[in-house]
Coordinates of C-alpha atoms and ligand atoms in Angstrom, one line a residue:
M14 CA 74.0 35.3 43.0
S15 CA 75.6 37.9 40.7
L16 CA 77.1 35.5 38.1
K17 CA 76.2 36.4 34.5
S18 CA 75.6 32.7 33.7
W19 CA 73.3 32.4 36.5
K20 CA 70.8 34.9 35.0
L21 CA 71.1 33.1 31.7
L22 CA 70.4 29.9 33.4
E23 CA 67.2 31.4 34.9
S24 CA 66.1 32.3 31.4
N25 CA 66.9 28.8 30.2
F26 CA 64.9 27.4 33.1
Q27 CA 61.8 29.6 32.4
K28 CA 62.0 28.6 28.5
N29 CA 62.2 24.8 29.3
A30 CA 60.3 24.5 32.5
Q31 CA 57.3 23.0 30.8
K32 CA 59.3 20.4 28.7
K33 CA 59.5 16.8 29.7
I34 CA 62.5 14.6 29.7
S35 CA 60.8 12.6 27.1
D36 CA 60.5 15.7 24.8
Y37 CA 64.3 16.1 25.0
F38 CA 64.8 12.5 23.9
S39 CA 62.4 13.0 21.0
E40 CA 64.1 16.1 20.0
D41 CA 67.6 14.6 19.8
A42 CA 68.3 11.0 18.6
D43 CA 71.9 11.4 20.0
R44 CA 70.9 12.5 23.5
V45 CA 72.5 9.4 25.2
K46 CA 75.5 9.6 23.4
K47 CA 75.8 13.3 24.3
L48 CA 74.7 13.1 27.8
S49 CA 76.8 10.1 29.0
L50 CA 80.4 9.6 29.8
Q51 CA 82.6 6.5 29.8
W52 CA 85.7 6.8 32.1
E53 CA 87.8 3.8 33.1
S54 CA 85.2 1.2 34.3
F55 CA 82.5 3.8 34.8
Y56 CA 79.7 4.5 32.5
V57 CA 77.6 7.5 33.6
D58 CA 74.4 8.2 32.0
Y59 CA 73.0 11.7 32.8
S60 CA 70.6 11.9 29.9
K61 CA 67.4 11.2 32.1
N62 CA 67.6 14.8 33.4
L63 CA 65.4 17.9 32.7
L64 CA 68.1 19.8 30.7
D65 CA 69.6 20.0 27.4
Q66 CA 73.0 20.8 25.8
E67 CA 72.4 24.6 26.1
T68 CA 71.7 24.2 29.9
L69 CA 74.9 22.0 30.4
D70 CA 76.9 24.6 28.4
L71 CA 75.5 27.4 30.6
L72 CA 76.2 25.2 33.6
T73 CA 79.9 24.7 32.7
T74 CA 80.2 28.4 31.8
M75 CA 78.9 29.2 35.2
A76 CA 81.7 26.9 36.8
E77 CA 84.3 28.8 34.7
E78 CA 82.9 32.1 35.9
S79 CA 83.0 30.9 39.4
G80 CA 86.6 30.4 39.1
L81 CA 86.7 26.7 39.4
N82 CA 89.9 26.2 37.4
Q83 CA 92.0 28.3 39.9
A84 CA 90.1 26.7 42.8
I85 CA 90.9 23.2 41.6
K86 CA 94.7 24.2 41.4
A87 CA 94.6 25.8 44.8
Y88 CA 93.0 22.8 46.3
F89 CA 95.4 20.2 45.0
E90 CA 98.5 22.5 45.6
G91 CA 97.8 22.7 49.2
K92 CA 96.7 26.3 49.5
K93 CA 94.8 27.0 52.8
I94 CA 91.4 26.8 51.3
N95 CA 89.9 25.9 54.6
E96 CA 90.2 29.5 55.5
T97 CA 88.2 29.6 58.8
E98 CA 90.4 27.0 60.3
D99 CA 93.4 28.2 58.4
R100 CA 94.2 24.7 56.9
A101 CA 94.9 23.1 53.6
V102 CA 92.7 20.4 52.3
L103 CA 94.9 17.6 51.2
H104 CA 93.2 14.1 51.4
T105 CA 94.3 14.0 47.7
A106 CA 97.8 14.1 48.7
L107 CA 97.4 10.6 50.5
R108 CA 96.5 8.9 47.1
Q109 CA 98.8 10.5 44.5
L110 CA 99.5 8.0 41.7
S111 CA 103.1 9.0 41.6
P112 CA 103.9 11.0 44.6
S113 CA 105.3 14.4 43.9
S114 CA 106.1 17.1 46.5
I115 CA 103.3 19.1 48.0
M116 CA 104.3 22.0 50.2
V117 CA 102.4 22.8 53.4
D118 CA 104.0 25.6 55.7
G119 CA 107.1 25.4 53.8
Q120 CA 107.6 21.6 54.2
D121 CA 107.1 18.8 51.7
I122 CA 104.6 16.6 53.2
T123 CA 105.0 13.6 50.8
P124 CA 107.9 11.8 52.4
K125 CA 106.0 11.7 55.8
I126 CA 102.9 10.3 54.0
E127 CA 104.9 7.5 52.6
E128 CA 106.6 6.8 56.0
V129 CA 103.3 6.6 57.8
K130 CA 101.7 4.5 55.2
K131 CA 104.5 2.1 55.6
Q132 CA 104.0 2.0 59.4
M133 CA 100.3 1.3 58.7
Y134 CA 100.9 -1.4 56.3
D135 CA 103.6 -3.3 58.4
F136 CA 101.3 -3.0 61.4
A137 CA 98.3 -4.4 59.4
D138 CA 100.4 -7.3 58.0
R139 CA 101.6 -8.2 61.6
V140 CA 98.0 -8.2 62.9
I141 CA 96.5 -10.1 59.9
S142 CA 99.3 -12.7 59.9
G143 CA 99.1 -13.3 63.6
K144 CA 102.4 -12.2 64.4
W145 CA 101.1 -9.4 66.6
K146 CA 99.8 -11.1 69.7
G147 CA 97.4 -10.2 72.5
H148 CA 98.7 -10.3 76.0
T149 CA 98.2 -13.9 76.5
G150 CA 100.1 -14.8 73.2
K151 CA 97.0 -15.4 71.2
P152 CA 96.6 -13.8 67.7
I153 CA 94.0 -10.9 67.3
D154 CA 90.7 -11.9 65.7
H155 CA 88.6 -9.0 66.4
V156 CA 89.2 -5.4 65.8
V157 CA 86.9 -2.6 67.4
N158 CA 87.0 0.7 65.9
I159 CA 86.1 3.4 68.3
G160 CA 85.5 6.8 66.6
I161 CA 82.5 8.9 65.4
G162 CA 81.7 11.0 62.4
G163 CA 84.6 11.0 60.0
S164 CA 86.4 8.7 62.4
D165 CA 83.7 6.1 61.9
L166 CA 81.4 6.5 58.8
G167 CA 84.2 6.2 56.3
P168 CA 86.1 3.4 57.7
A169 CA 82.7 1.6 58.5
M170 CA 81.2 2.0 55.1
V171 CA 84.4 1.0 53.2
T172 CA 85.0 -2.1 55.4
E173 CA 81.3 -3.1 54.8
A174 CA 81.5 -2.3 51.1
L175 CA 84.8 -4.3 50.6
E176 CA 83.6 -7.3 52.8
F177 CA 84.2 -9.6 49.7
Y178 CA 87.8 -8.9 50.1
S179 CA 88.0 -9.2 53.8
N180 CA 90.4 -11.7 55.8
N181 CA 90.0 -13.5 59.0
L182 CA 89.7 -10.5 61.2
Q183 CA 86.3 -9.5 62.3
L184 CA 85.5 -5.9 62.5
T185 CA 83.1 -3.8 64.8
F186 CA 82.5 -0.2 64.8
V187 CA 81.3 1.7 68.0
S188 CA 80.5 5.3 67.7
N189 CA 77.5 6.6 69.6
V190 CA 77.8 7.6 73.3
E191 CA 75.3 5.0 74.3
G192 CA 76.3 2.7 77.3
D193 CA 73.9 0.0 76.0
H194 CA 75.7 -0.2 72.8
V195 CA 79.0 -0.4 74.3
E196 CA 77.6 -3.2 76.7
E197 CA 76.2 -5.2 73.9
M198 CA 79.7 -4.9 72.2
I199 CA 81.4 -6.1 75.4
K200 CA 79.4 -9.3 75.5
K201 CA 80.8 -10.2 72.0
I202 CA 84.5 -9.7 72.5
N203 CA 87.4 -11.5 74.0
P204 CA 89.8 -9.6 76.0
E205 CA 92.7 -11.8 74.9
T206 CA 92.0 -11.4 71.2
T207 CA 90.5 -8.0 70.6
L208 CA 92.3 -4.9 69.4
F209 CA 90.9 -1.5 70.0
V210 CA 91.6 1.1 67.4
I211 CA 90.7 4.5 68.9
V212 CA 90.3 7.0 66.0
S213 CA 89.9 10.6 66.8
K214 CA 91.5 13.5 64.9
T215 CA 91.2 15.8 67.9
F216 CA 91.2 13.2 70.7
T217 CA 88.7 15.5 72.5
T218 CA 85.6 13.9 71.2
Q219 CA 83.3 13.1 74.0
E220 CA 81.7 9.9 72.4
T221 CA 85.0 8.3 71.5
L222 CA 86.8 9.1 74.8
S223 CA 83.8 7.9 76.9
N224 CA 83.6 4.6 74.9
T225 CA 87.3 4.1 75.0
N226 CA 87.4 4.6 78.9
T227 CA 84.5 2.0 79.2
F228 CA 86.3 -0.6 77.1
R229 CA 89.5 0.2 78.9
K230 CA 87.9 -0.3 82.3
W231 CA 86.4 -3.5 81.2
F232 CA 89.7 -4.7 79.6
L233 CA 91.6 -4.0 82.9
N234 CA 89.2 -6.2 84.7
H235 CA 90.5 -9.1 82.6
A236 CA 94.2 -8.1 82.0
P237 CA 97.1 -6.2 83.6
E238 CA 97.7 -2.6 82.9
S239 CA 100.9 -3.7 80.9
A240 CA 98.5 -5.5 78.4
I241 CA 97.2 -2.2 77.2
S242 CA 99.9 -1.9 74.6
N243 CA 99.1 -5.0 73.0
H244 CA 95.4 -4.1 72.6
F245 CA 95.0 -0.4 72.4
I246 CA 96.1 1.6 69.2
A247 CA 95.2 5.3 68.4
V248 CA 95.0 7.3 65.4
S249 CA 95.1 11.1 66.0
T250 CA 96.6 14.5 65.2
N251 CA 96.8 15.1 69.0
L252 CA 99.7 13.1 70.0
E253 CA 100.0 14.8 73.3
K254 CA 96.5 13.9 74.4
V255 CA 96.8 10.3 73.2
T256 CA 100.0 9.9 75.2
E257 CA 98.4 11.4 78.3
F258 CA 95.6 8.9 77.8
G259 CA 98.1 6.1 78.4
I260 CA 98.8 4.9 74.8
S261 CA 102.5 4.5 74.0
A262 CA 104.2 6.4 71.3
E263 CA 104.7 3.2 69.1
N264 CA 101.1 2.5 69.1
I265 CA 100.0 5.9 67.7
F266 CA 99.4 6.5 64.1
P267 CA 99.6 10.0 63.4
M268 CA 97.4 12.1 61.0
N269 CA 97.6 15.7 59.9
D270 CA 95.3 18.7 60.3
W271 CA 95.2 19.0 56.5
V272 CA 92.9 16.0 56.3
G273 CA 89.3 16.8 57.2
G274 CA 87.5 14.3 59.3
R275 CA 84.9 13.5 56.7
F276 CA 87.6 13.0 54.1
S277 CA 90.0 11.0 56.2
L278 CA 89.4 7.4 55.3
W279 CA 92.4 7.5 53.0
S280 CA 94.7 8.4 56.0
T281 CA 95.6 6.4 59.2
V282 CA 91.9 6.9 59.9
G283 CA 91.5 4.1 57.4
L284 CA 93.5 1.7 59.7
S285 CA 90.6 -0.5 60.4
I286 CA 89.8 -0.8 56.6
C287 CA 93.6 -1.7 56.0
L288 CA 93.2 -4.4 58.7
A289 CA 90.1 -5.9 57.3
I290 CA 91.1 -6.1 53.6
G291 CA 94.9 -5.9 53.9
P292 CA 97.4 -3.4 52.6
K293 CA 97.2 -4.4 48.9
N294 CA 93.6 -3.8 48.7
F295 CA 93.8 -0.6 50.7
E296 CA 96.4 0.6 48.2
D297 CA 94.2 -0.3 45.3
L298 CA 91.4 1.8 47.0
L299 CA 94.0 4.7 47.1
Q300 CA 94.9 4.2 43.7
G301 CA 91.3 4.2 42.4
A302 CA 90.7 7.5 44.2
G303 CA 94.0 8.9 42.9
K304 CA 92.8 8.2 39.3
M305 CA 89.6 10.0 39.9
D306 CA 91.7 12.9 41.2
Q307 CA 93.5 13.1 37.9
H308 CA 90.4 12.9 36.0
F309 CA 89.0 15.8 38.0
R310 CA 92.1 17.8 37.7
K311 CA 92.7 17.4 33.9
A312 CA 89.3 16.7 32.1
N313 CA 87.5 19.4 30.4
F314 CA 84.6 20.5 32.4
K315 CA 82.2 19.0 29.8
E316 CA 83.8 15.7 30.1
N317 CA 84.5 15.8 33.8
L318 CA 82.3 13.4 36.0
P319 CA 82.6 15.2 39.2
V320 CA 82.0 18.7 37.6
I321 CA 79.0 17.5 35.5
L322 CA 77.3 15.8 38.4
A323 CA 77.9 18.7 40.8
L324 CA 76.3 21.0 38.2
I325 CA 73.4 18.9 37.7
T326 CA 72.7 19.1 41.6
V327 CA 73.1 22.8 41.3
W328 CA 70.6 22.9 38.5
Y329 CA 68.0 21.1 40.6
N330 CA 68.8 22.7 44.0
N331 CA 68.9 26.4 42.8
F332 CA 66.8 26.5 39.6
W333 CA 64.2 23.8 40.2
E334 CA 64.2 24.6 44.0
V335 CA 64.4 20.8 44.8
E336 CA 65.4 20.2 48.4
T337 CA 66.8 16.7 48.4
E338 CA 68.7 14.2 46.5
A339 CA 68.4 10.3 46.8
I340 CA 71.5 8.0 46.6
I341 CA 70.4 4.5 45.7
P342 CA 73.1 1.9 45.4
Y343 CA 71.9 -1.4 43.9
S344 CA 74.4 -3.2 46.0
Q345 CA 73.9 -4.3 49.6
Y346 CA 77.6 -3.9 50.1
L347 CA 77.0 -0.2 49.8
R348 CA 74.0 0.0 52.2
N349 CA 75.8 2.6 54.2
L350 CA 77.0 4.8 51.4
P351 CA 74.0 7.2 51.8
A352 CA 74.7 7.7 55.6
Y353 CA 78.5 8.2 54.7
L354 CA 77.5 10.8 51.9
Q355 CA 75.3 12.5 54.4
Q356 CA 78.2 13.6 56.5
A357 CA 80.5 14.2 53.5
I358 CA 77.9 16.5 51.7
M359 CA 75.7 17.9 54.4
E360 CA 78.6 18.7 56.9
S361 CA 80.5 20.3 54.0
N362 CA 77.9 22.3 52.2
G363 CA 75.3 22.9 54.9
K364 CA 76.4 26.7 55.1
G365 CA 74.2 29.7 55.2
V366 CA 76.9 32.4 54.8
D367 CA 79.3 33.0 51.8
R368 CA 83.0 33.3 51.9
N369 CA 82.5 37.0 52.8
G370 CA 80.5 36.1 55.9
K371 CA 77.3 37.4 54.4
A372 CA 74.1 35.4 54.5
V373 CA 73.4 33.8 51.3
D374 CA 70.2 34.6 49.3
Y375 CA 70.2 31.4 47.4
Q376 CA 70.1 27.7 48.5
T377 CA 73.2 25.8 49.3
G378 CA 73.6 22.3 50.4
N379 CA 70.9 19.8 49.6
I380 CA 69.4 17.1 51.8
I381 CA 71.0 13.6 51.1
W382 CA 69.2 10.4 51.9
G383 CA 68.8 6.9 50.4
A384 CA 69.0 3.2 50.9
S385 CA 70.0 0.2 48.9
G386 CA 68.0 -1.0 46.0
T387 CA 66.0 -3.2 45.8
N388 CA 65.0 -2.6 49.5
A389 CA 64.4 1.1 48.8
Q390 CA 61.8 0.1 46.1
H391 CA 59.8 -1.5 48.8
A392 CA 60.1 1.3 51.2
F393 CA 60.1 4.8 49.9
F394 CA 59.9 4.6 46.2
Q395 CA 56.2 5.1 46.3
L396 CA 56.8 8.8 47.2
M397 CA 59.5 9.1 44.5
H398 CA 57.2 7.8 41.8
Q399 CA 53.8 9.4 42.8
G400 CA 54.5 11.8 45.7
T401 CA 54.3 15.6 45.3
K402 CA 58.1 16.3 45.5
M403 CA 60.6 16.0 42.8
I404 CA 63.7 14.0 44.0
P405 CA 66.6 13.8 41.6
A406 CA 68.4 10.4 42.4
D407 CA 71.7 8.8 41.8
F408 CA 71.3 5.1 40.9
I409 CA 74.6 3.3 41.4
G410 CA 75.1 -0.2 40.2
F411 CA 77.7 -2.9 39.2
A412 CA 77.6 -4.8 36.1
K413 CA 79.5 -7.9 37.4
P414 CA 78.5 -9.5 40.7
L415 CA 81.4 -10.6 42.9
H416 CA 80.0 -14.1 43.6
K417 CA 79.3 -16.4 40.7
G418 CA 76.9 -19.4 40.5
N419 CA 73.4 -17.7 41.1
D420 CA 70.9 -16.1 38.9
H421 CA 70.3 -13.0 40.7
Q422 CA 72.2 -10.5 38.7
D423 CA 69.8 -10.1 35.8
K424 CA 67.0 -9.6 38.2
L425 CA 69.0 -7.0 40.1
M426 CA 70.0 -5.3 37.0
S427 CA 66.5 -5.3 35.6
N428 CA 65.3 -3.6 38.6
F429 CA 68.1 -1.0 38.5
F430 CA 67.3 -0.1 34.9
A431 CA 63.5 -0.3 35.3
Q432 CA 63.3 2.2 38.1
T433 CA 65.0 5.1 36.4
Q434 CA 62.9 4.3 33.3
A435 CA 59.7 4.3 35.5
L436 CA 60.7 7.5 37.0
M437 CA 61.2 9.2 33.8
Q438 CA 58.5 7.8 31.5
G439 CA 55.8 7.3 34.1
K440 CA 52.4 5.7 32.9
S441 CA 49.7 7.6 31.0
A442 CA 46.0 7.5 31.5
E443 CA 45.6 5.7 28.1
T444 CA 48.1 2.9 29.1
V445 CA 46.3 2.5 32.6
K446 CA 42.9 2.4 30.9
E447 CA 44.1 -0.2 28.4
E448 CA 45.5 -2.4 31.2
L449 CA 42.3 -2.1 33.3
T450 CA 40.1 -3.0 30.2
Q451 CA 42.3 -6.1 29.5
Q452 CA 41.7 -7.1 33.1
G453 CA 38.1 -7.0 32.5
K454 CA 37.2 -3.9 34.6
S455 CA 34.1 -2.0 34.0
P456 CA 34.1 1.6 32.7
E457 CA 33.0 2.7 36.2
Q458 CA 35.7 0.8 37.8
I459 CA 38.3 2.1 35.4
E460 CA 37.2 5.7 36.1
A461 CA 37.4 5.2 39.7
L462 CA 40.8 3.6 39.8
L463 CA 42.4 5.7 37.0
P464 CA 43.9 8.6 39.0
F465 CA 45.6 6.3 41.5
K466 CA 47.3 4.2 38.7
V467 CA 48.6 7.1 36.6
F468 CA 52.4 8.0 37.1
E469 CA 53.2 11.4 35.8
G470 CA 56.8 10.4 35.3
N471 CA 59.3 13.1 34.3
R472 CA 61.4 12.4 37.4
P473 CA 65.2 12.9 36.9
S474 CA 68.0 10.5 37.7
N475 CA 71.6 9.9 37.0
T476 CA 72.9 6.3 36.5
L477 CA 76.5 5.5 37.6
F478 CA 77.1 2.2 36.2
I479 CA 80.3 0.5 37.1
E480 CA 81.9 -2.7 35.9
Q481 CA 82.4 -4.3 39.5
L482 CA 82.7 -3.5 43.0
T483 CA 86.6 -3.6 43.4
P484 CA 88.6 -1.5 45.9
A485 CA 89.8 0.7 43.1
N486 CA 86.3 1.4 41.7
L487 CA 85.0 2.1 45.2
G488 CA 88.0 4.6 45.7
S489 CA 87.0 6.3 42.4
L490 CA 83.3 6.5 43.4
I491 CA 84.1 8.1 46.9
A492 CA 86.5 10.5 45.3
L493 CA 83.9 11.5 42.6
Y494 CA 81.5 12.5 45.4
E495 CA 84.3 14.3 47.2
H496 CA 85.1 16.5 44.2
R497 CA 81.4 17.0 43.5
I498 CA 81.1 18.5 47.0
F499 CA 84.2 20.8 46.2
V500 CA 82.7 22.0 42.9
Q501 CA 79.3 22.8 44.5
G502 CA 81.1 24.8 47.4
I503 CA 82.8 26.9 44.7
I504 CA 79.7 27.6 42.8
W505 CA 77.8 28.5 46.0
N506 CA 80.8 30.6 47.2
I507 CA 80.8 28.8 50.6
F508 CA 83.5 27.2 52.8
S509 CA 83.1 23.5 52.4
Y510 CA 85.7 22.3 54.8
D511 CA 84.8 23.7 58.2
Q512 CA 81.8 22.5 60.4
W513 CA 81.2 25.2 62.9
G514 CA 77.6 24.2 62.9
V515 CA 78.2 21.0 65.1
E516 CA 79.9 23.0 67.9
L517 CA 77.0 24.6 69.6
G518 CA 75.2 21.3 70.4
K519 CA 78.4 19.8 71.8
Q520 CA 78.9 23.0 74.0
L521 CA 75.4 22.9 75.4
A522 CA 75.7 19.1 75.9
N523 CA 78.6 19.8 78.1
N524 CA 76.8 22.5 80.1
I525 CA 73.8 20.2 80.7
L526 CA 75.9 17.3 81.6
K527 CA 77.4 19.4 84.4
D528 CA 74.0 20.6 85.5
F529 CA 72.6 17.0 86.2
D530 CA 74.1 17.2 89.7
K531 CA 73.1 20.7 90.4
S532 CA 69.7 21.8 91.9
Q533 CA 69.6 25.3 90.3
M534 CA 68.8 24.9 86.5
D535 CA 66.9 28.2 85.9
H536 CA 69.4 29.4 83.3
H537 CA 67.9 27.0 80.7
D538 CA 64.8 27.6 78.6
P539 CA 61.7 26.4 80.2
S540 CA 61.3 23.4 77.8
T541 CA 64.9 22.2 78.3
Q542 CA 64.5 22.7 82.0
G543 CA 61.5 20.5 82.2
L544 CA 63.2 17.8 80.1
I545 CA 66.2 17.8 82.4
G546 CA 63.9 17.8 85.4
Y547 CA 61.9 14.9 84.0
Y548 CA 65.1 12.9 83.4
K549 CA 66.3 13.7 86.9
K550 CA 63.4 11.7 88.3
F551 CA 64.7 8.5 86.7
R552 CA 68.4 9.2 87.6
D553 CA 68.1 10.1 91.2
Ligands
LIG28 O1 81.3 16.7 65.1 C1 81.8 16.8 64.0 C2 83.2 16.3 63.9 O2 84.0 17.3 64.1 C3 83.4 15.7 62.5 O3 83.7 16.6 61.6 C4 84.4 14.6 62.7 O4 84.5 13.7 61.7 C5 83.9 14.1 64.1 O5 83.4 15.2 64.7 C6 84.9 13.4 64.9 O6 85.9 14.1 65.4 P1 87.3 13.4 65.9 O7 87.9 12.7 64.8 O8 88.1 14.6 66.3 O9 87.0 12.7 67.1

């Protein structure tokens, strides 16, 4: 990496590598004030990190040196920043607080966005109110979203996250090309009252088309062909393919190629979310994201949440050589946020060549994983506390629960705070000795147990503390991560908006599928050939 600030950050790292987070707190009584931000109903504390003001200054200088200001401008203005696919990246255009024109290929895209949004909201209102009927005149009570990747993870995660705001419709998501899963779903649905929402940006995705065909076949065993239009709706950019598939024009919700799959929940891809929580809540979700967009565009880097958090990730990834980052939402509603962010972050920044097509000689996208707290505490936190790896973590929590009338919130919050405290402060040999002595253990017993009970601490985390899980706050939270991805892509000088790395597997799967019925397979490597041969014994 040739940036001047990068070299200075290396020196800063060398200078402070032996320092502990607790040392930084002892040195500066105002650390929390300096290393935390209050924005709308978000309070973000990043003081429990292995860095000081000088590190942060250098990191923000690096952001400037990377051309982040100009890059943000190009991103929001609709420049074709997805260069390898020759596309703009404009999910932000779908959630402008006060829509102003954005030009793509000489056309203002804003009026069409508003028109399609209206189409989506009208449709959702009709289904929710029961005005939209199934083919036998009964209202819809179950929506099955068929899609995969960005056409599944975002809608599924948000629908689940906003369950509190849901209406009478039951939502099910089918993604994997696994006949058993589809058959299990079929057992649970009624052909008279189920609506299938087929979501595929390209409408060429094997999983989605196969699952749709199976549901369609099952449906036609119970209903006439003419009933398809009451029960099958599609969301796609590929209107031709959808029509070929037999879905009538009025049942197609268009989307645009300037919305990337993993950033598409704000578009018609979010139709299932809109059906589950209603247009008003969906609009709040958009507005929340729109507010975060404004903050990201306008705030000084030193007070800019996505920028600060992105830079902290870069700090650990590139200077501390940390490989993974955990996301721990203290909300069961957000149990699938880590899975959603895995696609958003890893499909975006899992790149090994820079913007000039040259192999990078530094680390790029980090590995994302996690689960909801407190479940995660009883699963993998042992490794986070006492394992050999440093795992920076984002702890996400909500100050106010959605349901009143129980005494759980204080318990949840005490765990939420205790874990970042434990990770940072650890437990010294002296404290362990004292505790064991008080428990009446002999000096020999204490000596034997001591190494296992000591926590070295000094493990970093960010706390994203949000007032309450509302559609708007969820919108802001997701947008925060989206922009964090963008910033990292700029620093690492990689293209964050293509995903060529998923193509090879698809291509080979198609080749292998064709080979199942052929006797000659010697063009495969011996291992794969052996696996195919083994499978064929069960198949034939
Ligand atoms: O395989 C990766 C991917 O292209 C994702 O980027 C995308 O979200 C997913 O497949 C689904 O694609 P589509 O919406 O075109 O079916």
